[in-house]
mmCIF file of C-alpha atoms in Angstrom:
data_model
loop_
_atom_site.group_PDB
_atom_site.id
_atom_site.type_symbol
_atom_site.label_atom_id
_atom_site.label_comp_id
_atom_site.label_asym_id
_atom_site.label_seq_id
_atom_site.Cartn_x
_atom_site.Cartn_y
_atom_site.Cartn_z
ATOM 1 C CA UNK Y 163 -43.383 49.325 -92.028
ATOM 2 C CA UNK Y 164 -44.063 50.227 -88.050
ATOM 3 C CA UNK Y 165 -41.615 52.683 -86.495
ATOM 4 C CA UNK Y 166 -41.077 52.096 -82.737
ATOM 5 C CA UNK Y 167 -41.147 55.374 -80.679
ATOM 6 C CA UNK Y 168 -37.791 55.916 -78.965
ATOM 7 C CA UNK Y 169 -39.261 58.461 -76.812
ATOM 8 C CA UNK Y 170 -40.755 55.337 -74.961
ATOM 9 C CA UNK Y 171 -39.039 53.073 -72.426
ATOM 10 C CA UNK Y 172 -40.491 49.579 -73.788
ATOM 11 C CA UNK Y 173 -39.347 50.041 -77.340
ATOM 12 C CA UNK Y 174 -36.091 51.309 -75.980
ATOM 13 C CA UNK Y 175 -35.763 48.446 -74.109
ATOM 14 C CA UNK Y 176 -37.151 45.783 -76.823
ATOM 15 C CA UNK Y 177 -34.594 46.961 -79.070
ATOM 16 C CA UNK Y 178 -31.780 46.520 -76.712
ATOM 17 C CA UNK Y 179 -33.314 42.737 -75.857
ATOM 18 C CA UNK Y 180 -33.214 42.479 -79.814
ATOM 19 C CA UNK Y 181 -29.567 43.399 -80.348
ATOM 20 C CA UNK Y 182 -28.565 40.863 -77.059
ATOM 21 C CA UNK Y 183 -30.340 38.010 -78.516
ATOM 22 C CA UNK Y 184 -28.376 38.260 -82.128
ATOM 23 C CA UNK Y 185 -24.844 37.888 -80.023
ATOM 24 C CA UNK Y 186 -25.755 36.213 -76.437
ATOM 25 C CA UNK Y 187 -25.799 32.525 -77.904
ATOM 26 C CA UNK Y 188 -22.605 33.127 -80.591
ATOM 27 C CA UNK Y 189 -20.277 35.995 -78.669
ATOM 28 C CA UNK Y 190 -18.367 34.198 -75.704
ATOM 29 C CA UNK Y 191 -15.233 32.566 -77.021
ATOM 30 C CA UNK Y 192 -14.929 30.007 -74.224
ATOM 31 C CA UNK Y 193 -11.033 30.613 -74.372
ATOM 32 C CA UNK Y 194 -11.447 33.887 -73.616
ATOM 33 C CA UNK Y 195 -12.812 36.855 -74.156
ATOM 34 C CA UNK Y 196 -15.508 37.384 -77.197
ATOM 35 C CA UNK Y 197 -15.685 37.090 -80.942
ATOM 36 C CA UNK Y 198 -16.078 39.844 -82.589
ATOM 37 C CA UNK Y 199 -16.933 39.780 -86.115
ATOM 38 C CA UNK Y 200 -20.342 38.457 -87.531
ATOM 39 C CA UNK Y 201 -22.346 37.910 -90.729
ATOM 40 C CA UNK Y 202 -25.760 39.142 -91.002
ATOM 41 C CA UNK Y 203 -26.968 35.628 -90.191
ATOM 42 C CA UNK Y 204 -24.919 35.527 -87.295
ATOM 43 C CA UNK Y 205 -21.644 33.484 -88.613
ATOM 44 C CA UNK Y 206 -18.574 34.386 -86.831
ATOM 45 C CA UNK Y 207 -16.338 35.069 -90.133
ATOM 46 C CA UNK Y 208 -13.108 36.033 -88.346
ATOM 47 C CA UNK Y 209 -12.697 33.557 -84.803
ATOM 48 C CA UNK Y 210 -8.709 35.534 -84.299
ATOM 49 C CA UNK Y 211 -8.358 39.022 -84.605
ATOM 50 C CA UNK Y 212 -9.193 40.699 -80.986
ATOM 51 C CA UNK Y 213 -9.000 44.987 -81.385
ATOM 52 C CA UNK Y 214 -8.648 46.381 -77.850
ATOM 53 C CA UNK Y 215 -11.313 48.548 -78.489
ATOM 54 C CA UNK Y 216 -14.185 46.116 -78.829
ATOM 55 C CA UNK Y 217 -12.760 43.552 -76.743
ATOM 56 C CA UNK Y 218 -13.283 47.188 -73.952
ATOM 57 C CA UNK Y 219 -16.482 47.679 -76.077
ATOM 58 C CA UNK Y 220 -17.969 44.299 -74.981
ATOM 59 C CA UNK Y 221 -17.229 45.230 -71.103
ATOM 60 C CA UNK Y 222 -19.426 47.591 -71.445
ATOM 61 C CA UNK Y 223 -21.980 46.416 -73.487
ATOM 62 C CA UNK Y 224 -22.186 42.924 -70.897
ATOM 63 C CA UNK Y 225 -22.209 45.313 -68.346
ATOM 64 C CA UNK Y 226 -25.341 47.415 -69.038
ATOM 65 C CA UNK Y 227 -27.177 44.215 -70.467
ATOM 66 C CA UNK Y 228 -26.663 43.252 -66.424
ATOM 67 C CA UNK Y 229 -27.768 46.488 -65.325
ATOM 68 C CA UNK Y 230 -31.085 46.902 -67.051
ATOM 69 C CA UNK Y 231 -31.876 43.573 -67.495
ATOM 70 C CA UNK Y 232 -29.743 41.531 -64.442
ATOM 71 C CA UNK Y 233 -28.791 38.155 -63.643
ATOM 72 C CA UNK Y 234 -24.938 37.400 -63.551
ATOM 73 C CA UNK Y 235 -21.944 39.422 -64.045
ATOM 74 C CA UNK Y 236 -19.879 36.421 -65.516
ATOM 75 C CA UNK Y 237 -19.936 38.145 -68.640
ATOM 76 C CA UNK Y 238 -18.958 41.373 -67.807
ATOM 77 C CA UNK Y 239 -16.078 39.891 -65.831
ATOM 78 C CA UNK Y 240 -14.820 37.404 -68.330
ATOM 79 C CA UNK Y 241 -14.814 39.915 -71.046
ATOM 80 C CA UNK Y 242 -12.562 42.394 -68.842
ATOM 81 C CA UNK Y 243 -10.391 39.163 -67.990
ATOM 82 C CA UNK Y 244 -9.769 38.866 -71.529
ATOM 83 C CA UNK Y 245 -8.448 42.716 -71.672
ATOM 84 C CA UNK Y 246 -6.282 41.974 -68.180
ATOM 85 C CA UNK Y 247 -4.641 38.778 -69.681
ATOM 86 C CA UNK Y 248 -4.576 39.068 -73.409
ATOM 87 C CA UNK Y 249 -4.260 42.816 -74.646
ATOM 88 C CA UNK Y 250 -2.011 43.883 -71.039
ATOM 89 C CA UNK Y 251 1.516 43.916 -71.864
ATOM 90 C CA UNK Y 252 4.445 43.519 -69.472
ATOM 91 C CA UNK Y 253 5.521 46.935 -70.566
ATOM 92 C CA UNK Y 254 2.609 48.658 -68.827
ATOM 93 C CA UNK Y 255 0.440 48.961 -72.143
ATOM 94 C CA UNK Y 256 -2.360 47.410 -73.708
ATOM 95 C CA UNK Y 257 -1.659 45.846 -77.415
ATOM 96 C CA UNK Y 258 -3.960 47.151 -80.184
ATOM 97 C CA UNK Y 259 -4.567 43.905 -81.943
ATOM 98 C CA UNK Y 260 -3.972 40.828 -81.204
ATOM 99 C CA UNK Y 261 -4.211 37.515 -83.021
ATOM 100 C CA UNK Y 262 -5.923 34.749 -80.234
ATOM 101 C CA UNK Y 263 -5.479 31.225 -81.327
ATOM 102 C CA UNK Y 264 -6.388 28.506 -78.972
ATOM 103 C CA UNK Y 265 -5.606 30.851 -76.118
ATOM 104 C CA UNK Y 266 -2.663 32.168 -77.073
ATOM 105 C CA UNK Y 267 -2.273 35.591 -77.776
ATOM 106 C CA UNK Y 268 0.306 36.957 -80.439
ATOM 107 C CA UNK Y 269 0.547 40.616 -80.813
ATOM 108 C CA UNK Y 270 -0.255 41.958 -84.555
ATOM 109 C CA UNK Y 271 -0.195 46.073 -83.560
ATOM 110 C CA UNK Y 272 1.663 46.764 -80.388
ATOM 111 C CA UNK Y 273 1.235 50.171 -80.720
ATOM 112 C CA UNK Y 274 -0.029 52.112 -77.365
ATOM 113 C CA UNK Y 275 -2.850 54.356 -78.148
ATOM 114 C CA UNK Y 276 -4.647 56.683 -75.653
ATOM 115 C CA UNK Y 277 -8.212 56.224 -77.350
ATOM 116 C CA UNK Y 278 -7.245 52.645 -75.888
ATOM 117 C CA UNK Y 279 -6.768 53.469 -72.733
ATOM 118 C CA UNK Y 280 -9.772 55.436 -72.560
ATOM 119 C CA UNK Y 281 -11.383 52.218 -73.005
ATOM 120 C CA UNK Y 282 -9.778 50.286 -70.616
ATOM 121 C CA UNK Y 283 -10.819 53.406 -68.402
ATOM 122 C CA UNK Y 284 -14.539 53.218 -69.685
ATOM 123 C CA UNK Y 285 -14.917 49.280 -69.091
ATOM 124 C CA UNK Y 286 -13.431 49.116 -65.752
ATOM 125 C CA UNK Y 287 -15.337 51.385 -64.609
ATOM 126 C CA UNK Y 288 -18.557 50.104 -65.863
ATOM 127 C CA UNK Y 289 -17.337 46.045 -64.394
ATOM 128 C CA UNK Y 290 -16.960 48.031 -61.433
ATOM 129 C CA UNK Y 291 -20.660 49.374 -61.039
ATOM 130 C CA UNK Y 292 -21.854 45.685 -61.821
ATOM 131 C CA UNK Y 293 -19.127 43.846 -58.587
ATOM 132 C CA UNK Y 294 -16.857 42.698 -60.815
ATOM 133 C CA UNK Y 295 -13.888 41.967 -58.367
ATOM 134 C CA UNK Y 296 -10.239 43.639 -58.906
ATOM 135 C CA UNK Y 297 -12.387 46.383 -62.000
ATOM 136 C CA UNK Y 298 -12.214 49.362 -59.276
ATOM 137 C CA UNK Y 299 -8.429 48.671 -58.766
ATOM 138 C CA UNK Y 300 -8.655 48.280 -63.113
ATOM 139 C CA UNK Y 301 -10.312 51.998 -62.418
ATOM 140 C CA UNK Y 302 -6.896 53.773 -60.358
ATOM 141 C CA UNK Y 303 -4.170 51.570 -62.510
ATOM 142 C CA UNK Y 304 -5.429 52.775 -66.108
ATOM 143 C CA UNK Y 305 -6.150 56.216 -65.267
ATOM 144 C CA UNK Y 306 -1.895 56.586 -63.640
ATOM 145 C CA UNK Y 307 -0.668 54.811 -66.997
ATOM 146 C CA UNK Y 308 -2.770 57.671 -68.854
ATOM 147 C CA UNK Y 309 -1.008 59.987 -66.701
ATOM 148 C CA UNK Y 310 2.192 58.867 -66.489
ATOM 149 C CA UNK Y 311 2.647 58.080 -70.369
ATOM 150 C CA UNK Y 312 -0.141 60.914 -71.932
ATOM 151 C CA UNK Y 313 -0.918 63.359 -70.163
ATOM 152 C CA UNK Y 314 0.258 66.725 -71.055
ATOM 153 C CA UNK Y 315 -0.365 69.310 -68.095
ATOM 154 C CA UNK Y 316 0.461 72.522 -70.504
ATOM 155 C CA UNK Y 317 -1.854 71.781 -72.986
ATOM 156 C CA UNK Y 318 -4.737 69.792 -70.273
ATOM 157 C CA UNK Y 319 -4.805 67.109 -73.047
ATOM 158 C CA UNK Y 320 -3.490 63.795 -73.793
ATOM 159 C CA UNK Y 321 -1.168 62.845 -76.449
ATOM 160 C CA UNK Y 322 -2.294 60.006 -79.201
ATOM 161 C CA UNK Y 323 -0.068 56.969 -79.434
ATOM 162 C CA UNK Y 324 3.215 55.646 -78.700
ATOM 163 C CA UNK Y 325 5.216 52.501 -80.009
ATOM 164 C CA UNK Y 326 4.969 49.668 -77.530
ATOM 165 C CA UNK Y 327 8.207 50.644 -75.837
ATOM 166 C CA UNK Y 328 6.580 54.068 -75.039
ATOM 167 C CA UNK Y 329 7.899 56.605 -77.533
ATOM 168 C CA UNK Y 330 5.355 59.040 -77.536
ATOM 169 C CA UNK Y 331 4.673 60.918 -81.426
ATOM 170 C CA UNK Y 332 4.275 63.821 -83.146
ATOM 171 C CA UNK Y 333 0.591 63.145 -83.437
ATOM 172 C CA UNK Y 334 -2.273 65.056 -81.268
ATOM 173 C CA UNK Y 335 -6.265 64.664 -81.596
ATOM 174 C CA UNK Y 336 -9.206 65.337 -80.466
ATOM 175 C CA UNK Y 337 -11.081 61.945 -80.524
ATOM 176 C CA UNK Y 338 -8.817 60.199 -77.617
ATOM 177 C CA UNK Y 339 -9.544 63.110 -75.139
ATOM 178 C CA UNK Y 340 -13.149 63.217 -76.379
ATOM 179 C CA UNK Y 341 -13.298 59.480 -75.665
ATOM 180 C CA UNK Y 342 -11.067 59.921 -72.285
ATOM 181 C CA UNK Y 343 -13.584 62.783 -70.944
ATOM 182 C CA UNK Y 344 -16.126 59.914 -71.674
ATOM 183 C CA UNK Y 345 -14.218 57.770 -69.366
ATOM 184 C CA UNK Y 346 -13.275 59.609 -66.663
ATOM 185 C CA UNK Y 347 -17.487 60.548 -66.614
ATOM 186 C CA UNK Y 348 -17.931 56.407 -65.763
ATOM 187 C CA UNK Y 349 -15.165 56.496 -63.611
ATOM 188 C CA UNK Y 350 -16.539 59.181 -61.281
ATOM 189 C CA UNK Y 351 -19.764 57.470 -61.018
ATOM 190 C CA UNK Y 352 -18.166 54.043 -60.408
ATOM 191 C CA UNK Y 353 -16.536 55.723 -57.333
ATOM 192 C CA UNK Y 354 -17.059 59.147 -56.927
ATOM 193 C CA UNK Y 355 -13.607 60.388 -56.700
ATOM 194 C CA UNK Y 356 -13.712 63.968 -57.805
ATOM 195 C CA UNK Y 357 -10.212 63.370 -59.804
ATOM 196 C CA UNK Y 358 -12.027 62.400 -62.256
ATOM 197 C CA UNK Y 359 -14.381 64.484 -62.592
ATOM 198 C CA UNK Y 360 -12.246 67.531 -62.221
ATOM 199 C CA UNK Y 361 -10.807 65.430 -65.524
ATOM 200 C CA UNK Y 362 -13.419 65.953 -67.574
ATOM 201 C CA UNK Y 363 -13.611 68.927 -66.859
ATOM 202 C CA UNK Y 364 -10.399 70.100 -67.862
ATOM 203 C CA UNK Y 365 -10.552 67.948 -71.289
ATOM 204 C CA UNK Y 366 -14.245 69.648 -72.164
ATOM 205 C CA UNK Y 367 -12.877 72.627 -71.587
ATOM 206 C CA UNK Y 368 -9.844 72.537 -73.338
ATOM 207 C CA UNK Y 369 -11.620 70.870 -76.318
ATOM 208 C CA UNK Y 370 -14.930 72.386 -76.565
ATOM 209 C CA UNK Y 371 -13.423 75.715 -75.699
ATOM 210 C CA UNK Y 372 -9.860 76.892 -76.063
ATOM 211 C CA UNK Y 373 -9.406 73.887 -79.444
ATOM 212 C CA UNK Y 374 -12.652 74.951 -80.800
ATOM 213 C CA UNK Y 375 -11.966 78.867 -80.591
ATOM 214 C CA UNK Y 376 -8.624 77.620 -83.166
ATOM 215 C CA UNK Y 377 -11.690 76.287 -85.536
ATOM 216 C CA UNK Y 378 -14.932 79.095 -85.265
ATOM 217 C CA UNK Y 379 -16.402 77.345 -82.504
ATOM 218 C CA UNK Y 380 -16.561 73.698 -83.596
ATOM 219 C CA UNK Y 381 -14.087 70.662 -82.962
ATOM 220 C CA UNK Y 382 -11.050 70.082 -85.477
ATOM 221 C CA UNK Y 383 -9.804 66.499 -85.367
ATOM 222 C CA UNK Y 384 -6.013 66.843 -85.858
ATOM 223 C CA UNK Y 385 -3.459 68.799 -84.470
ATOM 224 C CA UNK Y 386 0.624 68.830 -83.868
ATOM 225 C CA UNK Y 387 2.293 68.164 -81.289
ATOM 226 C CA UNK Y 388 2.276 71.775 -79.783
ATOM 227 C CA UNK Y 389 -1.879 71.551 -80.294
ATOM 228 C CA UNK Y 390 -1.894 73.903 -83.427
ATOM 229 C CA UNK Y 391 -4.429 72.516 -85.883
ATOM 230 C CA UNK Y 392 -3.554 70.256 -88.753
ATOM 231 C CA UNK Y 393 -5.734 71.223 -91.097
ATOM 232 C CA UNK Y 394 -4.353 68.777 -93.826
ATOM 233 C CA UNK Y 395 -3.933 66.054 -92.383
ATOM 234 C CA UNK Y 396 -5.510 63.074 -93.904
ATOM 235 C CA UNK Y 397 -7.125 65.494 -96.084
ATOM 236 C CA UNK Y 398 -6.836 62.890 -99.300
ATOM 237 C CA UNK Y 399 -8.259 59.890 -96.520
ATOM 238 C CA UNK Y 400 -11.600 61.080 -95.789
ATOM 239 C CA UNK Y 401 -12.771 57.913 -94.792
ATOM 240 C CA UNK Y 402 -10.063 56.945 -92.062
ATOM 241 C CA UNK Y 403 -11.911 55.046 -89.780
ATOM 242 C CA UNK Y 404 -10.047 56.827 -86.462
ATOM 243 C CA UNK Y 405 -8.863 59.757 -88.010
ATOM 244 C CA UNK Y 406 -10.989 60.958 -90.910
ATOM 245 C CA UNK Y 407 -10.523 64.890 -92.310
ATOM 246 C CA UNK Y 408 -12.748 67.448 -91.622
ATOM 247 C CA UNK Y 409 -15.763 67.780 -88.785
ATOM 248 C CA UNK Y 410 -17.250 64.790 -88.179
ATOM 249 C CA UNK Y 411 -20.863 64.912 -87.453
ATOM 250 C CA UNK Y 412 -20.905 62.636 -85.254
ATOM 251 C CA UNK Y 413 -18.225 63.925 -82.716
ATOM 252 C CA UNK Y 414 -19.657 66.945 -82.255
ATOM 253 C CA UNK Y 415 -23.273 65.710 -81.079
ATOM 254 C CA UNK Y 416 -21.300 62.823 -78.915
ATOM 255 C CA UNK Y 417 -19.328 66.182 -77.375
ATOM 256 C CA UNK Y 418 -22.261 67.662 -77.251
ATOM 257 C CA UNK Y 419 -23.969 64.701 -75.190
ATOM 258 C CA UNK Y 420 -20.547 64.492 -72.965
ATOM 259 C CA UNK Y 421 -21.167 68.160 -72.370
ATOM 260 C CA UNK Y 422 -24.496 67.429 -70.731
ATOM 261 C CA UNK Y 423 -23.640 64.714 -68.623
ATOM 262 C CA UNK Y 424 -20.582 66.536 -67.552
ATOM 263 C CA UNK Y 425 -23.136 69.367 -66.316
ATOM 264 C CA UNK Y 426 -25.473 66.917 -64.662
ATOM 265 C CA UNK Y 427 -22.826 65.454 -62.710
ATOM 266 C CA UNK Y 428 -21.532 68.654 -61.405
ATOM 267 C CA UNK Y 429 -24.613 69.625 -60.907
ATOM 268 C CA UNK Y 430 -24.305 73.758 -59.148
ATOM 269 C CA UNK Y 431 -20.884 74.178 -60.059
ATOM 270 C CA UNK Y 432 -21.128 73.323 -63.491
ATOM 271 C CA UNK Y 433 -20.245 76.242 -65.779
ATOM 272 C CA UNK Y 434 -22.870 78.026 -68.070
ATOM 273 C CA UNK Y 435 -20.896 77.156 -71.322
ATOM 274 C CA UNK Y 436 -21.747 73.791 -71.085
ATOM 275 C CA UNK Y 437 -25.185 73.993 -72.203
ATOM 276 C CA UNK Y 438 -24.553 76.746 -74.351
ATOM 277 C CA UNK Y 439 -21.656 74.832 -76.552
ATOM 278 C CA UNK Y 440 -23.869 71.679 -76.474
ATOM 279 C CA UNK Y 441 -26.395 73.172 -78.317
ATOM 280 C CA UNK Y 442 -24.224 74.813 -80.992
ATOM 281 C CA UNK Y 443 -22.396 71.474 -81.801
ATOM 282 C CA UNK Y 444 -25.504 69.379 -81.973
ATOM 283 C CA UNK Y 445 -27.543 72.263 -84.227
ATOM 284 C CA UNK Y 446 -24.297 72.786 -86.507
ATOM 285 C CA UNK Y 447 -24.408 68.602 -86.756
ATOM 286 C CA UNK Y 448 -27.779 68.790 -88.023
ATOM 287 C CA UNK Y 449 -27.699 71.705 -89.827
ATOM 288 C CA UNK Y 450 -24.395 70.545 -91.991
ATOM 289 C CA UNK Y 451 -24.569 66.667 -91.846
ATOM 290 C CA UNK Y 452 -28.082 66.394 -92.205
ATOM 291 C CA UNK Y 453 -29.134 64.626 -95.274
ATOM 292 C CA UNK Y 454 -32.925 66.046 -96.614
ATOM 293 C CA UNK Y 455 -33.160 63.423 -99.298
ATOM 294 C CA UNK Y 456 -32.331 60.309 -98.044
ATOM 295 C CA UNK Y 457 -32.264 61.138 -94.168
ATOM 296 C CA UNK Y 458 -29.399 60.181 -91.886
ATOM 297 C CA UNK Y 459 -26.273 61.986 -90.821
ATOM 298 C CA UNK Y 460 -23.436 61.983 -92.940
ATOM 299 C CA UNK Y 461 -19.879 61.443 -91.987
ATOM 300 C CA UNK Y 462 -18.169 64.498 -92.387
ATOM 301 C CA UNK Y 463 -18.252 68.173 -93.522
ATOM 302 C CA UNK Y 464 -15.248 70.686 -94.329
ATOM 303 C CA UNK Y 465 -15.280 74.450 -94.387
ATOM 304 C CA UNK Y 466 -15.262 75.576 -98.639
ATOM 305 C CA UNK Y 467 -12.079 76.525 -99.641
ATOM 306 C CA UNK Y 468 -12.483 80.275 -99.754
ATOM 307 C CA UNK Y 469 -12.291 79.503 -95.668
ATOM 308 C CA UNK Y 470 -9.596 81.161 -93.269
ATOM 309 C CA UNK Y 471 -8.745 79.476 -90.447
ATOM 310 C CA UNK Y 472 -8.932 81.738 -87.097
ATOM 311 C CA UNK Y 473 -5.540 83.092 -85.050
ATOM 312 C CA UNK Y 474 -3.844 80.643 -82.816
ATOM 313 C CA UNK Y 475 -3.706 83.931 -80.841
ATOM 314 C CA UNK Y 476 -7.265 83.398 -79.717
ATOM 315 C CA UNK Y 477 -6.030 80.369 -77.047
ATOM 316 C CA UNK Y 478 -6.621 80.582 -73.533
ATOM 317 C CA UNK Y 479 -5.553 78.600 -70.995
ATOM 318 C CA UNK Y 480 -7.429 75.008 -70.392
ATOM 319 C CA UNK Y 481 -9.285 76.367 -67.330
ATOM 320 C CA UNK Y 482 -10.372 79.630 -69.075
ATOM 321 C CA UNK Y 483 -13.438 80.890 -69.273
ATOM 322 C CA UNK Y 484 -15.814 81.330 -72.424
ATOM 323 C CA UNK Y 485 -14.241 81.790 -75.167
ATOM 324 C CA UNK Y 486 -16.735 82.507 -78.113
ATOM 325 C CA UNK Y 487 -17.914 80.708 -81.141
ATOM 326 C CA UNK Y 488 -15.909 81.820 -83.846
ATOM 327 C CA UNK Y 489 -15.962 85.840 -84.215
ATOM 328 C CA UNK Y 490 -16.512 86.532 -87.508
ATOM 329 C CA UNK Y 491 -19.169 84.989 -90.002
ATOM 330 C CA UNK Y 492 -19.607 81.123 -90.010
ATOM 331 C CA UNK Y 493 -17.717 79.388 -92.998
ATOM 332 C CA UNK Y 494 -19.364 77.603 -95.746
ATOM 333 C CA UNK Y 495 -19.410 74.326 -95.779
ATOM 334 C CA UNK Y 496 -19.824 70.861 -97.869
ATOM 335 C CA UNK Y 497 -20.055 67.866 -97.027
ATOM 336 C CA UNK Y 498 -16.811 65.880 -97.708
ATOM 337 C CA UNK Y 499 -17.615 62.050 -97.097
ATOM 338 C CA UNK Y 500 -21.455 61.600 -97.764
ATOM 339 C CA UNK Y 501 -21.161 57.940 -95.986
ATOM 340 C CA UNK Y 502 -23.551 56.733 -93.259
ATOM 341 C CA UNK Y 503 -22.310 55.483 -89.688
ATOM 342 C CA UNK Y 504 -24.448 53.364 -87.948
ATOM 343 C CA UNK Y 505 -22.846 54.943 -84.527
ATOM 344 C CA UNK Y 506 -23.049 58.874 -85.771
ATOM 345 C CA UNK Y 507 -26.710 58.518 -85.903
ATOM 346 C CA UNK Y 508 -27.114 56.367 -82.326
ATOM 347 C CA UNK Y 509 -24.972 59.257 -80.987
ATOM 348 C CA UNK Y 510 -27.053 62.040 -81.988
ATOM 349 C CA UNK Y 511 -29.980 60.363 -81.126
ATOM 350 C CA UNK Y 512 -29.108 60.184 -77.433
ATOM 351 C CA UNK Y 513 -27.565 63.984 -77.591
ATOM 352 C CA UNK Y 514 -30.910 65.263 -78.953
ATOM 353 C CA UNK Y 515 -32.866 63.298 -76.217
ATOM 354 C CA UNK Y 516 -30.110 64.670 -73.579
ATOM 355 C CA UNK Y 517 -31.088 68.303 -75.591
ATOM 356 C CA UNK Y 518 -34.711 67.819 -75.275
ATOM 357 C CA UNK Y 519 -34.686 66.942 -71.503
ATOM 358 C CA UNK Y 520 -32.298 69.430 -70.247
ATOM 359 C CA UNK Y 521 -33.804 72.840 -72.600
ATOM 360 C CA UNK Y 522 -37.289 71.591 -72.852
ATOM 361 C CA UNK Y 523 -37.243 72.791 -76.635
ATOM 362 C CA UNK Y 524 -39.413 70.130 -78.924
ATOM 363 C CA UNK Y 525 -37.273 70.764 -81.474
ATOM 364 C CA UNK Y 526 -34.636 68.338 -80.427
ATOM 365 C CA UNK Y 527 -37.337 65.935 -79.650
ATOM 366 C CA UNK Y 528 -38.459 66.049 -83.398
ATOM 367 C CA UNK Y 529 -34.784 65.348 -84.510
#
């Protein structure tokens, strides 16, 4: 089999067209939104379940297709309409999971997740760039909802989840904040409003600097309500799809990509730590997450039992300076989840390309 050269734009565009060719004839539900569950032969095996993350990501995907290949933005508008009319709830949130049948939505999980709201913001941002009516207003509305319900100014981060009637839980996580940072960058690209770029920098600083200082310079996933690390959360559920235990290979490389995107958008005002931390996250993920036998990146790795977490006294302010990458010897790491996920490989491919362009170091092109 000939492996395409993914450094060539033609190869990337061909791969995008190949992916679109699978979904385009069958993804659109004429009753609303997009089907989300397909077998390899294209058969839809669940026509009714609609997850907020997938519903919003179809907006993003259709917007990218419009951007690269032109044509009508009707599919973008169709997907966004479903988010706004089916997932949106009277109390101001967005249902996490729906049972969609004959044009009627029944909420099967009404939990409000900041992770989900970040994707609502991302969807509106890309839809706005495609010229979808109402999307620009949707950006502001999603941001204000996140601000009102989840923002914790003392910590410079968002809380994670709330019940359908907005009772915020005690769990705190980096994942929602990482995707919020991604969404803020997209919102700034769509609107030019500086508050979104400022919020992206605050989130990046809080997670990639202050919180990372509590985990030897890496990104731990789980925290208590005071944002101290919870080292044991889901320790016995390492394959949890949204809240896995351990350091997540793909999240480290995804943060590397986001830090470089943030640096480019900030321009001359970008702090020096962004590129240094991006390299550190990526290089560490490759060192501990690469499967030298079979290739590809594993899902997660974790310190050996002999590791002692750094003291919480290393915390700094949300907008503080560079905090360093650990004060002692790096801990020994062990793979805690050897499974391979497509998104981990995809995020890492993108991060490698960003690093190669930014640093001029050919080693990243080799990755």
